[in-house]
Coordinates of C-alpha atoms in Angstrom, one line a residue:
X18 CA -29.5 -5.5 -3.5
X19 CA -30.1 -2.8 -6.6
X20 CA -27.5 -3.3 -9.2
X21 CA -26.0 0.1 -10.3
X22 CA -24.4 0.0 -14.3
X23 CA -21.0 0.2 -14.3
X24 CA -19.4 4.0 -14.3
X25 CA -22.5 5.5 -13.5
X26 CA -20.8 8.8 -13.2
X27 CA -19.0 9.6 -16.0
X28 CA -17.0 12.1 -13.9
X29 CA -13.8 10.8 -11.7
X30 CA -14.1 10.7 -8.0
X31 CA -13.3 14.0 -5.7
X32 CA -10.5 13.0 -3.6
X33 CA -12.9 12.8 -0.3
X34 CA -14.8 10.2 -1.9
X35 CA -11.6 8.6 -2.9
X36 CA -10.7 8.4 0.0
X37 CA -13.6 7.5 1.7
X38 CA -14.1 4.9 -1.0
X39 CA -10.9 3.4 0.0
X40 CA -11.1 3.6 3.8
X41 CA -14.4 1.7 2.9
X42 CA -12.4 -1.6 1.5
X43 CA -9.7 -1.0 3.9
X44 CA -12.9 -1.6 6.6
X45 CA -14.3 -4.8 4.2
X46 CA -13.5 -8.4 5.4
X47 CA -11.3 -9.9 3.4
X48 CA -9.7 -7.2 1.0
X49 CA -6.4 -6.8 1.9
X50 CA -3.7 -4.0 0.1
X51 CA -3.4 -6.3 -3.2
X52 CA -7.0 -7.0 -3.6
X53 CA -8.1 -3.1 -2.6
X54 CA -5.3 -2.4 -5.4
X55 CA -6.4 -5.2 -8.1
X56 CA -10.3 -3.5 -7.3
X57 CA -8.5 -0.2 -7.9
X58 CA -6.8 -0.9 -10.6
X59 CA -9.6 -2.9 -12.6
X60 CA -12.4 0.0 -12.3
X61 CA -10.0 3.2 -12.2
X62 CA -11.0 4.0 -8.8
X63 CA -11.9 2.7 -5.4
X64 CA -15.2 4.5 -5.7
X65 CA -16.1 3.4 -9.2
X66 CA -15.1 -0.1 -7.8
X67 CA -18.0 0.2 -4.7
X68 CA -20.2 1.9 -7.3
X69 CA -19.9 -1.6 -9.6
X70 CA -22.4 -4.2 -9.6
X71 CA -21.5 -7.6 -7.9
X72 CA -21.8 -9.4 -10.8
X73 CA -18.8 -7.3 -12.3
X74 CA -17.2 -7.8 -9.8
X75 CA -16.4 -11.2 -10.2
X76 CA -14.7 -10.9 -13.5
X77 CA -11.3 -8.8 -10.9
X78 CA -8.2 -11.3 -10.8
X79 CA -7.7 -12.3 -7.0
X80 CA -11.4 -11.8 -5.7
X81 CA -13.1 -14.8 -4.0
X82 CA -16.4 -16.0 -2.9
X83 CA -16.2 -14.7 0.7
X84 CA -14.7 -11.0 -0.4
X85 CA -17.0 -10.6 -3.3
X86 CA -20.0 -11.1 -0.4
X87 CA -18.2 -8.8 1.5
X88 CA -17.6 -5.7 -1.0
X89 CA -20.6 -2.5 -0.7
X90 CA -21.9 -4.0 2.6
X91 CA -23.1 -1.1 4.9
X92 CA -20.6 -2.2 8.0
X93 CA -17.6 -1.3 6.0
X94 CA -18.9 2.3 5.1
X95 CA -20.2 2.9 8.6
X96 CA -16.4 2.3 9.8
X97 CA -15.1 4.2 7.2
X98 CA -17.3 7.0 8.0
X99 CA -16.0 6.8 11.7
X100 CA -12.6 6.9 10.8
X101 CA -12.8 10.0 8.6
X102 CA -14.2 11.6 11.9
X103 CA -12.0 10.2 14.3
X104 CA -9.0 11.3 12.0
X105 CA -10.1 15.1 11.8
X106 CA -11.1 15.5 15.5
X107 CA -7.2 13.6 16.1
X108 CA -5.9 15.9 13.6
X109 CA -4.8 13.3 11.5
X110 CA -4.0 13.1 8.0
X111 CA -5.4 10.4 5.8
X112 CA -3.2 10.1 2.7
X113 CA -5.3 7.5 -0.2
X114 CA -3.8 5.1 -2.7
X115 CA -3.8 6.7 -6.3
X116 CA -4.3 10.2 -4.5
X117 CA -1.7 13.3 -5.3
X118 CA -0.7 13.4 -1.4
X119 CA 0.3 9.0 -1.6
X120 CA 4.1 9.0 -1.7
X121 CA 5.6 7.7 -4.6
X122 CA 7.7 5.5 -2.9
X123 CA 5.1 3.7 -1.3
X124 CA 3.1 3.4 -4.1
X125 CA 5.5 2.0 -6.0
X126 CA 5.1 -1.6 -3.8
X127 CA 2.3 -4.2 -5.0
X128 CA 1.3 -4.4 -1.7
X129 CA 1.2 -0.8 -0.4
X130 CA -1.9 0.1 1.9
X131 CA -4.5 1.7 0.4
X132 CA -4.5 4.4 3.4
X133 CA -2.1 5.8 5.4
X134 CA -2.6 7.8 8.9
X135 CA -0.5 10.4 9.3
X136 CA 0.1 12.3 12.2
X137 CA 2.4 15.9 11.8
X138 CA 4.0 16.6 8.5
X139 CA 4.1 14.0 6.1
X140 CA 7.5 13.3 5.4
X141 CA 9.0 13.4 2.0
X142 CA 9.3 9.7 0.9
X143 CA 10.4 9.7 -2.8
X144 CA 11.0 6.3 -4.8
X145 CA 13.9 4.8 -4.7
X146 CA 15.1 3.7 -8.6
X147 CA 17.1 0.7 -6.7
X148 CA 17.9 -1.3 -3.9
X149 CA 18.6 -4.3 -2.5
X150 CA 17.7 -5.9 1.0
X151 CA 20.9 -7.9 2.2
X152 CA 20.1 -9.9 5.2
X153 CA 21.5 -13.1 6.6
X154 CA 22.8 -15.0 9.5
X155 CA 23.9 -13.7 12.8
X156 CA 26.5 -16.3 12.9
X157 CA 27.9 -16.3 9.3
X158 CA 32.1 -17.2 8.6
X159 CA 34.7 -15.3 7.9
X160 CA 34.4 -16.1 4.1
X161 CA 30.3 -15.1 4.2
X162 CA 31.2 -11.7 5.9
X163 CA 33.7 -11.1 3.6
X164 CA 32.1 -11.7 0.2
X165 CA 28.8 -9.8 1.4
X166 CA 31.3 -6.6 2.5
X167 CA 32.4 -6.9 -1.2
X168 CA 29.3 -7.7 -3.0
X169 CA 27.4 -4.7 -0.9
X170 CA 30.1 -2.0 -1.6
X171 CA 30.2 -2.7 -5.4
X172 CA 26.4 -2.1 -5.6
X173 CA 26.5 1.1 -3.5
X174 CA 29.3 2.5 -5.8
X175 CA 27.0 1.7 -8.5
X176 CA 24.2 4.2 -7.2
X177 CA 22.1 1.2 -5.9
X178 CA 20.9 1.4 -2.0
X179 CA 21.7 -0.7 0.4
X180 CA 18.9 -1.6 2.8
X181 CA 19.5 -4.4 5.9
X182 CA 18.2 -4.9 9.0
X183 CA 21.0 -4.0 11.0
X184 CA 21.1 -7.4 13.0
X185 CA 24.9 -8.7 13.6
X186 CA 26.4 -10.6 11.3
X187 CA 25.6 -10.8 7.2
X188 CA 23.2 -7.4 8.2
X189 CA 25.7 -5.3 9.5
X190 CA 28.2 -6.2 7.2
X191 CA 26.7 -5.2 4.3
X192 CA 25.5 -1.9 5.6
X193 CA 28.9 -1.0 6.9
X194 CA 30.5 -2.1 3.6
X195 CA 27.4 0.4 1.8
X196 CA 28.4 3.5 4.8
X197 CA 31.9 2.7 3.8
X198 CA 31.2 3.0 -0.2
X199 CA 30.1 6.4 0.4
X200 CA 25.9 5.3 0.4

């Protein structure tokens, strides 16, 4: 394998080869959404990151010896390739980490994927300054149910959201207390 020197074009990636670039370590065993990012992140792009040689590569926080083999081999391009085409004959939208068309709210996570398929409208997802997940027992006491009612409607009142998974218990009662708050 050729080595190619680091930012060999000087100019920044077109958003297809963005996005192509990231479907490519999506496809690439052993890159999950935090190492895909921490590649991202490093190089300035997912394409400058395929475009770096291997032994730069080993200098990115998180990579190891089984990803590092894995990154810029053919396999993962070929299915990336395939699932740009697939995705236009489906009519589906492909929306790339650190592109204009990523929402802000996702992007926001550490560990938000690199692609997303989308299939319609995208939706209009924007970040939410703060919030807190409440979640906890299904069999909590009087006392728990209580002081999570109380605790979850201060923190609406102040502006923060309320997020829970709506199970019985700790769950519902602090997403009531938030509905009840006025969140």
């Amino acid at each position: 394998m050729t080595s190619r020197p680091l930012f060999a074009d000087l100019h920044a990636p077109s958003a297809p080869e963005e996005l192509l670039a990231l479907l490519t370590l999506r496809f690439t065993p052993g890159l999950g959404p935090r190492r895909t990012e921490s590649l991202r992140m490093h190089f300035g792009s997912a394409h400058a990151a395929l475009r770096t040689p291997r032994s730069s590569l080993r200098g990115v926080p998180g990579l190891d010896t089984r990803s590092l083999a894995a990154i810029g081999t053919p396999k993962a391009a070929e299915q990336a390739q395939a699932e740009l085409k697939e995705a236009a004959r489906l009519g589906v939208t492909l929306l790339g980490r650190g592109l204009d068309s990523y929402p802000p709210a996702l992007d926001a996570l550490e560990d938000a994927p690199a692609v997303l398929w989308v299939l319609g409208d995208v939706p209009d997802l924007p970040v939410v300054p703060r919030a807190i997940g409440i979640v906890g027992t299904r069999a909590a006491s009087p006392h728990a149910v209580s002081l999570t009612r109380t605790v979850a409607a201060d923190l609406a009142r102040a502006g923060v959201v309320v997020v829970s998974g709506l199970a019985r218990g700790i769950d519902t009662a602090a997403h009531g207390a938030a509905v009840e708050a006025g969140a």
